[in-house]
């Protein structure tokens, strides 16, 4: 029976012939083998938070929702193995129970860990790589329905990180974690004029730093995170860009934001040294052509280099600049420009 699937923003819509929910590696292998015998393509979906069309198919769509949970955790090596459909929010909670934490997380935590690894999801911090950079092993089912352990082959593991589903469907992911840690978050708003002047110092002085330029008032919202041993402290809601204040908590409780309003997103990943000039050009173009139709903020983050073959940050430190438009409004002309 044909069903309709769409990504979170509604920009990608497809009508797969079937959507399947395997519970085990054996079930997943059988699905892939059968599709191969039938001459059908197979795509895999996590939570649909990618803004690209990599999931869309009119044939077989595999959901990893039923392959979720902690497989193992080692407090001595700080390594943890998760089923591929585990949502990052759930991963953060279960790792904390084991005294562990991911080195970094993205701007949100609703994605499946497989999707975050496969698409190169990242947070911010000049010394912090993207999520796949901390992957030490991947088990997957390849296009022939065979189970493959990528950790036994370093080059295959490099290829599997940020592989956008091209090598196979992940079943388990092993992460190099850290001992659980608390973060002190500070947020504030200031006029844009001082933002670029202080940019390099803020990036250098903080574990994580990012800013959002708000075109509606030409101000910037800043967020810094640093490890602390201080006790937890409640603060402002993590959902509102533009709120000011401080709070302290365990890393999975502090790093992610809540994004309730749906949007389309496009992101540049550029060499770190080109970040300020690129942002200046984006801002100039935005104000000249799109200020009346787009009110969403533009996000500026930093990412350390990694060695994944298809990573946007492969072999170089990067700056990412993310542009957004409300999900119910046209976005094509804005992004293309």
mmCIF file of C-alpha atoms in Angstrom:
data_model
loop_
_atom_site.group_PDB
_atom_site.id
_atom_site.type_symbol
_atom_site.label_atom_id
_atom_site.label_comp_id
_atom_site.label_asym_id
_atom_site.label_seq_id
_atom_site.Cartn_x
_atom_site.Cartn_y
_atom_site.Cartn_z
ATOM 1 C CA UNK A 1 0.000 0.000 0.000
ATOM 2 C CA UNK A 2 1.357 3.408 -0.978
ATOM 3 C CA UNK A 3 1.857 5.827 1.913
ATOM 4 C CA UNK A 4 2.882 9.471 2.022
ATOM 5 C CA UNK A 5 6.013 10.576 3.862
ATOM 6 C CA UNK A 6 7.327 14.105 4.387
ATOM 7 C CA UNK A 7 10.298 15.529 6.199
ATOM 8 C CA UNK A 8 9.933 17.752 9.269
ATOM 9 C CA UNK A 9 9.638 21.026 7.345
ATOM 10 C CA UNK A 10 7.356 19.611 4.648
ATOM 11 C CA UNK A 11 9.779 20.506 1.851
ATOM 12 C CA UNK A 12 10.408 16.873 0.891
ATOM 13 C CA UNK A 13 7.367 14.710 0.176
ATOM 14 C CA UNK A 14 7.327 11.227 -1.318
ATOM 15 C CA UNK A 15 4.933 8.303 -1.733
ATOM 16 C CA UNK A 16 6.901 5.097 -1.103
ATOM 17 C CA UNK A 17 5.383 1.810 -2.151
ATOM 18 C CA UNK A 18 6.112 0.541 1.344
ATOM 19 C CA UNK A 19 7.428 1.836 4.673
ATOM 20 C CA UNK A 20 8.971 -0.891 6.817
ATOM 21 C CA UNK A 21 9.981 -0.891 10.490
ATOM 22 C CA UNK A 22 12.514 -3.668 11.131
ATOM 23 C CA UNK A 23 13.229 -4.583 14.750
ATOM 24 C CA UNK A 24 16.424 -6.597 14.224
ATOM 25 C CA UNK A 25 19.396 -6.832 11.897
ATOM 26 C CA UNK A 26 17.993 -10.060 10.469
ATOM 27 C CA UNK A 27 14.697 -8.377 9.610
ATOM 28 C CA UNK A 28 16.539 -5.455 8.016
ATOM 29 C CA UNK A 29 18.768 -7.781 5.981
ATOM 30 C CA UNK A 30 15.704 -9.603 4.695
ATOM 31 C CA UNK A 31 14.088 -6.312 3.618
ATOM 32 C CA UNK A 32 17.190 -5.240 1.703
ATOM 33 C CA UNK A 33 17.655 -8.634 0.037
ATOM 34 C CA UNK A 34 14.009 -8.771 -1.026
ATOM 35 C CA UNK A 35 14.185 -5.265 -2.465
ATOM 36 C CA UNK A 36 17.263 -6.269 -4.446
ATOM 37 C CA UNK A 37 15.507 -9.330 -5.844
ATOM 38 C CA UNK A 38 12.541 -7.145 -6.802
ATOM 39 C CA UNK A 39 14.751 -4.502 -8.435
ATOM 40 C CA UNK A 40 13.656 -1.824 -5.977
ATOM 41 C CA UNK A 41 15.645 0.965 -4.375
ATOM 42 C CA UNK A 42 15.810 1.318 -0.603
ATOM 43 C CA UNK A 43 16.157 4.538 1.360
ATOM 44 C CA UNK A 44 16.390 4.932 5.120
ATOM 45 C CA UNK A 45 14.835 7.559 7.376
ATOM 46 C CA UNK A 46 15.505 8.659 10.938
ATOM 47 C CA UNK A 47 13.337 11.580 12.035
ATOM 48 C CA UNK A 48 13.312 13.507 8.755
ATOM 49 C CA UNK A 49 15.110 16.622 9.983
ATOM 50 C CA UNK A 50 17.362 16.896 6.932
ATOM 51 C CA UNK A 51 16.333 19.655 4.541
ATOM 52 C CA UNK A 52 17.670 17.775 1.513
ATOM 53 C CA UNK A 53 15.980 15.155 -0.659
ATOM 54 C CA UNK A 54 18.193 12.208 0.287
ATOM 55 C CA UNK A 55 15.326 10.197 1.791
ATOM 56 C CA UNK A 56 12.711 10.601 -0.916
ATOM 57 C CA UNK A 57 11.733 7.419 -2.780
ATOM 58 C CA UNK A 58 8.697 5.878 -4.456
ATOM 59 C CA UNK A 59 9.803 2.358 -3.599
ATOM 60 C CA UNK A 60 11.022 1.046 -0.197
ATOM 61 C CA UNK A 61 11.519 3.352 2.795
ATOM 62 C CA UNK A 62 13.089 1.879 5.933
ATOM 63 C CA UNK A 63 12.462 3.471 9.332
ATOM 64 C CA UNK A 64 14.856 2.727 12.200
ATOM 65 C CA UNK A 65 12.368 3.755 14.902
ATOM 66 C CA UNK A 66 12.115 0.226 16.315
ATOM 67 C CA UNK A 67 15.886 -0.267 16.521
ATOM 68 C CA UNK A 68 16.544 1.950 19.513
ATOM 69 C CA UNK A 69 18.398 1.764 22.812
ATOM 70 C CA UNK A 70 21.768 1.284 24.487
ATOM 71 C CA UNK A 71 23.706 -1.840 23.503
ATOM 72 C CA UNK A 72 26.707 -1.410 25.803
ATOM 73 C CA UNK A 73 28.733 1.182 27.713
ATOM 74 C CA UNK A 74 32.296 0.996 29.032
ATOM 75 C CA UNK A 75 33.129 3.493 31.769
ATOM 76 C CA UNK A 76 36.858 2.777 31.489
ATOM 77 C CA UNK A 77 37.239 3.435 27.755
ATOM 78 C CA UNK A 78 34.297 5.893 27.712
ATOM 79 C CA UNK A 79 32.866 4.126 24.686
ATOM 80 C CA UNK A 80 29.186 3.421 24.191
ATOM 81 C CA UNK A 81 27.305 1.467 21.540
ATOM 82 C CA UNK A 82 23.784 2.475 20.504
ATOM 83 C CA UNK A 83 21.202 1.006 18.173
ATOM 84 C CA UNK A 84 21.036 3.204 15.104
ATOM 85 C CA UNK A 85 17.477 4.435 15.575
ATOM 86 C CA UNK A 86 18.159 5.824 19.054
ATOM 87 C CA UNK A 87 17.164 9.482 19.256
ATOM 88 C CA UNK A 88 19.923 11.786 20.452
ATOM 89 C CA UNK A 89 17.771 12.998 23.345
ATOM 90 C CA UNK A 90 17.342 9.429 24.547
ATOM 91 C CA UNK A 91 21.044 8.754 23.983
ATOM 92 C CA UNK A 92 21.976 11.727 26.149
ATOM 93 C CA UNK A 93 19.780 10.469 28.978
ATOM 94 C CA UNK A 94 20.933 6.851 28.892
ATOM 95 C CA UNK A 95 24.599 7.836 28.597
ATOM 96 C CA UNK A 96 24.230 10.114 31.610
ATOM 97 C CA UNK A 97 22.946 7.135 33.601
ATOM 98 C CA UNK A 98 26.230 5.414 32.702
ATOM 99 C CA UNK A 99 28.326 8.413 33.743
ATOM 100 C CA UNK A 100 29.085 9.315 30.118
ATOM 101 C CA UNK A 101 28.274 12.086 27.659
ATOM 102 C CA UNK A 102 28.730 12.836 23.977
ATOM 103 C CA UNK A 103 31.613 15.228 23.325
ATOM 104 C CA UNK A 104 29.233 17.604 21.588
ATOM 105 C CA UNK A 105 25.706 17.707 20.208
ATOM 106 C CA UNK A 106 23.883 19.635 17.524
ATOM 107 C CA UNK A 107 21.459 22.513 17.840
ATOM 108 C CA UNK A 108 18.584 20.070 18.430
ATOM 109 C CA UNK A 109 18.434 16.547 19.854
ATOM 110 C CA UNK A 110 15.446 14.923 18.166
ATOM 111 C CA UNK A 111 17.390 13.250 15.345
ATOM 112 C CA UNK A 112 18.206 9.547 15.238
ATOM 113 C CA UNK A 113 21.891 8.903 15.927
ATOM 114 C CA UNK A 114 22.192 7.169 12.536
ATOM 115 C CA UNK A 115 20.877 10.248 10.752
ATOM 116 C CA UNK A 116 23.185 12.547 12.697
ATOM 117 C CA UNK A 117 26.205 10.403 11.825
ATOM 118 C CA UNK A 118 25.183 9.829 8.224
ATOM 119 C CA UNK A 119 24.614 13.507 7.449
ATOM 120 C CA UNK A 120 27.457 15.085 9.443
ATOM 121 C CA UNK A 121 25.352 16.796 12.107
ATOM 122 C CA UNK A 122 27.455 19.182 14.183
ATOM 123 C CA UNK A 123 27.363 21.632 17.034
ATOM 124 C CA UNK A 124 29.806 24.482 17.525
ATOM 125 C CA UNK A 125 33.307 24.864 18.956
ATOM 126 C CA UNK A 126 36.669 25.349 17.276
ATOM 127 C CA UNK A 127 38.112 22.218 18.952
ATOM 128 C CA UNK A 128 34.959 20.116 18.578
ATOM 129 C CA UNK A 129 34.307 17.996 15.509
ATOM 130 C CA UNK A 130 30.965 16.920 14.121
ATOM 131 C CA UNK A 131 29.132 13.955 15.631
ATOM 132 C CA UNK A 132 30.546 11.356 13.174
ATOM 133 C CA UNK A 133 34.104 12.415 14.047
ATOM 134 C CA UNK A 134 33.625 10.630 17.402
ATOM 135 C CA UNK A 135 32.396 7.371 15.864
ATOM 136 C CA UNK A 136 34.708 4.399 16.501
ATOM 137 C CA UNK A 137 32.621 1.655 14.899
ATOM 138 C CA UNK A 138 29.558 1.232 12.696
ATOM 139 C CA UNK A 139 27.624 -1.952 11.975
ATOM 140 C CA UNK A 140 25.497 -1.777 8.865
ATOM 141 C CA UNK A 141 23.570 -3.816 6.341
ATOM 142 C CA UNK A 142 24.978 -3.216 2.866
ATOM 143 C CA UNK A 143 23.134 -3.193 -0.447
ATOM 144 C CA UNK A 144 23.388 -6.971 -0.732
ATOM 145 C CA UNK A 145 21.730 -7.474 2.637
ATOM 146 C CA UNK A 146 25.017 -8.464 4.294
ATOM 147 C CA UNK A 147 26.025 -7.363 7.792
ATOM 148 C CA UNK A 148 29.294 -5.410 7.793
ATOM 149 C CA UNK A 149 31.433 -4.269 10.740
ATOM 150 C CA UNK A 150 33.125 -1.066 9.583
ATOM 151 C CA UNK A 151 35.370 -0.807 12.642
ATOM 152 C CA UNK A 152 37.553 -3.618 11.315
ATOM 153 C CA UNK A 153 38.508 -1.514 8.264
ATOM 154 C CA UNK A 154 39.648 2.071 8.986
ATOM 155 C CA UNK A 155 39.094 3.208 5.401
ATOM 156 C CA UNK A 156 35.600 1.761 5.323
ATOM 157 C CA UNK A 157 34.835 3.514 8.607
ATOM 158 C CA UNK A 158 36.060 6.814 7.120
ATOM 159 C CA UNK A 159 33.712 6.238 4.201
ATOM 160 C CA UNK A 160 30.765 5.242 6.390
ATOM 161 C CA UNK A 161 30.880 8.414 8.453
ATOM 162 C CA UNK A 162 28.829 11.046 6.600
ATOM 163 C CA UNK A 163 27.834 8.491 3.955
ATOM 164 C CA UNK A 164 24.211 9.753 3.573
ATOM 165 C CA UNK A 165 22.993 6.184 3.160
ATOM 166 C CA UNK A 166 25.205 5.444 0.151
ATOM 167 C CA UNK A 167 27.059 2.479 1.722
ATOM 168 C CA UNK A 168 24.250 0.825 3.613
ATOM 169 C CA UNK A 169 21.856 1.112 6.536
ATOM 170 C CA UNK A 170 23.408 1.553 9.977
ATOM 171 C CA UNK A 171 22.290 -0.838 12.712
ATOM 172 C CA UNK A 172 24.685 0.020 15.566
ATOM 173 C CA UNK A 173 26.987 2.967 16.218
ATOM 174 C CA UNK A 174 29.824 3.111 18.732
ATOM 175 C CA UNK A 175 30.803 6.531 20.078
ATOM 176 C CA UNK A 176 33.896 7.738 21.872
ATOM 177 C CA UNK A 177 32.318 9.626 24.750
ATOM 178 C CA UNK A 178 33.581 11.691 27.680
ATOM 179 C CA UNK A 179 32.905 11.328 31.392
ATOM 180 C CA UNK A 180 29.632 13.131 32.100
ATOM 181 C CA UNK A 181 30.157 16.878 32.458
ATOM 182 C CA UNK A 182 28.229 20.029 33.299
ATOM 183 C CA UNK A 183 28.106 23.139 31.143
ATOM 184 C CA UNK A 184 27.656 26.785 32.058
ATOM 185 C CA UNK A 185 25.603 28.561 29.402
ATOM 186 C CA UNK A 186 25.531 32.330 29.005
ATOM 187 C CA UNK A 187 23.392 34.134 26.419
ATOM 188 C CA UNK A 188 23.070 37.797 25.545
ATOM 189 C CA UNK A 189 22.000 40.218 22.811
ATOM 190 C CA UNK A 190 24.042 43.097 21.407
ATOM 191 C CA UNK A 191 24.080 45.395 18.342
ATOM 192 C CA UNK A 192 25.675 43.819 15.278
ATOM 193 C CA UNK A 193 28.411 46.468 15.168
ATOM 194 C CA UNK A 194 30.525 44.807 17.873
ATOM 195 C CA UNK A 195 29.980 41.219 16.832
ATOM 196 C CA UNK A 196 32.620 40.791 14.142
ATOM 197 C CA UNK A 197 35.131 42.884 16.087
ATOM 198 C CA UNK A 198 35.005 40.424 19.004
ATOM 199 C CA UNK A 199 34.450 37.261 16.960
ATOM 200 C CA UNK A 200 37.942 35.719 17.034
ATOM 201 C CA UNK A 201 38.375 36.285 20.768
ATOM 202 C CA UNK A 202 34.998 34.744 21.612
ATOM 203 C CA UNK A 203 35.692 31.693 19.480
ATOM 204 C CA UNK A 204 39.113 31.232 21.096
ATOM 205 C CA UNK A 205 38.042 31.825 24.696
ATOM 206 C CA UNK A 206 35.044 29.478 24.867
ATOM 207 C CA UNK A 207 34.517 25.754 24.422
ATOM 208 C CA UNK A 208 31.468 26.511 22.310
ATOM 209 C CA UNK A 209 30.425 29.823 20.818
ATOM 210 C CA UNK A 210 27.795 30.762 18.267
ATOM 211 C CA UNK A 211 25.796 33.776 17.276
ATOM 212 C CA UNK A 212 22.547 34.423 15.452
ATOM 213 C CA UNK A 213 22.187 37.597 13.424
ATOM 214 C CA UNK A 214 18.602 38.856 13.623
ATOM 215 C CA UNK A 215 17.857 40.870 10.463
ATOM 216 C CA UNK A 216 14.654 42.384 11.831
ATOM 217 C CA UNK A 217 16.588 44.611 14.249
ATOM 218 C CA UNK A 218 20.214 44.117 13.122
ATOM 219 C CA UNK A 219 21.166 42.700 16.503
ATOM 220 C CA UNK A 220 22.960 39.477 17.372
ATOM 221 C CA UNK A 221 22.107 36.786 19.905
ATOM 222 C CA UNK A 222 25.181 35.105 21.422
ATOM 223 C CA UNK A 223 25.565 31.788 23.226
ATOM 224 C CA UNK A 224 28.683 30.456 24.971
ATOM 225 C CA UNK A 225 29.138 27.119 26.734
ATOM 226 C CA UNK A 226 31.995 26.133 29.034
ATOM 227 C CA UNK A 227 32.618 23.095 31.228
ATOM 228 C CA UNK A 228 32.096 23.727 34.926
ATOM 229 C CA UNK A 229 32.058 21.821 38.195
ATOM 230 C CA UNK A 230 29.458 24.145 39.695
ATOM 231 C CA UNK A 231 26.083 22.776 40.731
ATOM 232 C CA UNK A 232 23.141 22.915 38.344
ATOM 233 C CA UNK A 233 21.366 26.249 38.084
ATOM 234 C CA UNK A 234 18.055 26.829 36.339
ATOM 235 C CA UNK A 235 17.781 29.713 33.908
ATOM 236 C CA UNK A 236 15.858 30.951 30.909
ATOM 237 C CA UNK A 237 14.054 28.624 28.538
ATOM 238 C CA UNK A 238 16.317 27.109 25.913
ATOM 239 C CA UNK A 239 13.714 27.590 23.196
ATOM 240 C CA UNK A 240 13.835 31.331 22.635
ATOM 241 C CA UNK A 241 16.464 33.000 20.475
ATOM 242 C CA UNK A 242 16.925 36.452 21.954
ATOM 243 C CA UNK A 243 16.518 35.512 25.613
ATOM 244 C CA UNK A 244 19.353 36.517 27.931
ATOM 245 C CA UNK A 245 20.673 34.811 31.035
ATOM 246 C CA UNK A 246 22.714 31.962 32.479
ATOM 247 C CA UNK A 247 22.111 28.358 33.458
ATOM 248 C CA UNK A 248 24.151 25.297 34.439
ATOM 249 C CA UNK A 249 23.340 21.649 33.870
ATOM 250 C CA UNK A 250 24.511 18.344 32.468
ATOM 251 C CA UNK A 251 25.620 18.674 28.852
ATOM 252 C CA UNK A 252 22.623 16.935 27.190
ATOM 253 C CA UNK A 253 20.318 19.242 29.130
ATOM 254 C CA UNK A 254 22.157 22.410 28.078
ATOM 255 C CA UNK A 255 23.514 22.018 24.539
ATOM 256 C CA UNK A 256 20.333 21.362 22.500
ATOM 257 C CA UNK A 257 17.712 23.995 21.841
ATOM 258 C CA UNK A 258 13.992 23.544 21.304
ATOM 259 C CA UNK A 259 12.817 24.470 17.808
ATOM 260 C CA UNK A 260 9.023 24.345 17.795
ATOM 261 C CA UNK A 261 8.437 26.545 14.739
ATOM 262 C CA UNK A 262 9.156 24.614 11.563
ATOM 263 C CA UNK A 263 11.548 25.998 8.968
ATOM 264 C CA UNK A 264 13.565 25.239 5.855
ATOM 265 C CA UNK A 265 17.340 25.468 6.196
ATOM 266 C CA UNK A 266 20.391 25.856 3.983
ATOM 267 C CA UNK A 267 23.931 25.790 5.351
ATOM 268 C CA UNK A 268 27.322 26.769 3.979
ATOM 269 C CA UNK A 269 30.454 25.028 5.313
ATOM 270 C CA UNK A 270 33.505 27.104 4.433
ATOM 271 C CA UNK A 271 37.159 27.320 5.538
ATOM 272 C CA UNK A 272 37.281 28.905 8.984
ATOM 273 C CA UNK A 273 39.504 31.755 7.850
ATOM 274 C CA UNK A 274 36.931 32.755 5.221
ATOM 275 C CA UNK A 275 34.047 32.820 7.691
ATOM 276 C CA UNK A 276 33.947 36.534 8.548
ATOM 277 C CA UNK A 277 34.159 37.700 4.929
ATOM 278 C CA UNK A 278 31.568 35.157 3.793
ATOM 279 C CA UNK A 279 29.185 36.217 6.537
ATOM 280 C CA UNK A 280 29.643 39.881 5.612
ATOM 281 C CA UNK A 281 28.681 39.086 2.016
ATOM 282 C CA UNK A 282 25.682 36.999 3.088
ATOM 283 C CA UNK A 283 24.468 39.809 5.335
ATOM 284 C CA UNK A 284 24.935 42.404 2.592
ATOM 285 C CA UNK A 285 23.004 40.271 0.101
ATOM 286 C CA UNK A 286 20.295 39.542 2.644
ATOM 287 C CA UNK A 287 19.713 43.211 3.426
ATOM 288 C CA UNK A 288 19.781 44.212 -0.238
ATOM 289 C CA UNK A 289 17.333 41.612 -1.561
ATOM 290 C CA UNK A 290 15.532 39.597 1.122
ATOM 291 C CA UNK A 291 15.007 41.707 4.243
ATOM 292 C CA UNK A 292 11.320 42.225 3.478
ATOM 293 C CA UNK A 293 10.494 38.546 2.934
ATOM 294 C CA UNK A 294 12.738 36.697 5.417
ATOM 295 C CA UNK A 295 12.823 37.487 9.122
ATOM 296 C CA UNK A 296 14.520 34.341 10.413
ATOM 297 C CA UNK A 297 17.984 34.642 12.010
ATOM 298 C CA UNK A 298 21.242 33.600 10.347
ATOM 299 C CA UNK A 299 23.420 31.272 12.449
ATOM 300 C CA UNK A 300 27.249 31.306 12.649
ATOM 301 C CA UNK A 301 29.133 28.322 14.121
ATOM 302 C CA UNK A 302 32.594 26.712 14.087
ATOM 303 C CA UNK A 303 33.539 23.045 13.563
ATOM 304 C CA UNK A 304 36.918 21.296 13.901
ATOM 305 C CA UNK A 305 38.399 19.306 11.017
ATOM 306 C CA UNK A 306 37.748 15.579 10.591
ATOM 307 C CA UNK A 307 38.799 12.854 8.147
ATOM 308 C CA UNK A 308 35.478 11.473 6.864
ATOM 309 C CA UNK A 309 35.529 11.153 3.080
ATOM 310 C CA UNK A 310 32.334 13.113 2.392
ATOM 311 C CA UNK A 311 32.420 15.431 5.391
ATOM 312 C CA UNK A 312 31.874 19.151 4.738
ATOM 313 C CA UNK A 313 34.633 19.665 7.328
ATOM 314 C CA UNK A 314 37.039 17.067 5.949
ATOM 315 C CA UNK A 315 40.665 18.108 6.374
ATOM 316 C CA UNK A 316 39.936 21.660 7.486
ATOM 317 C CA UNK A 317 38.499 23.684 10.321
ATOM 318 C CA UNK A 318 35.206 25.159 9.166
ATOM 319 C CA UNK A 319 32.716 27.900 9.780
ATOM 320 C CA UNK A 320 29.089 27.106 9.037
ATOM 321 C CA UNK A 321 26.559 29.764 8.108
ATOM 322 C CA UNK A 322 22.935 28.639 8.238
ATOM 323 C CA UNK A 323 20.016 30.442 6.613
ATOM 324 C CA UNK A 324 16.375 29.744 7.405
ATOM 325 C CA UNK A 325 12.887 30.453 6.166
ATOM 326 C CA UNK A 326 9.540 29.659 7.763
ATOM 327 C CA UNK A 327 8.160 26.315 6.594
ATOM 328 C CA UNK A 328 4.945 27.860 5.250
ATOM 329 C CA UNK A 329 6.711 30.505 3.132
ATOM 330 C CA UNK A 330 8.515 30.270 -0.233
ATOM 331 C CA UNK A 331 12.228 29.623 0.173
ATOM 332 C CA UNK A 332 13.588 28.582 -3.233
ATOM 333 C CA UNK A 333 14.511 32.018 -4.579
ATOM 334 C CA UNK A 334 16.085 33.031 -1.258
ATOM 335 C CA UNK A 335 18.298 29.948 -1.046
ATOM 336 C CA UNK A 336 19.235 29.992 -4.734
ATOM 337 C CA UNK A 337 20.313 33.629 -4.498
#
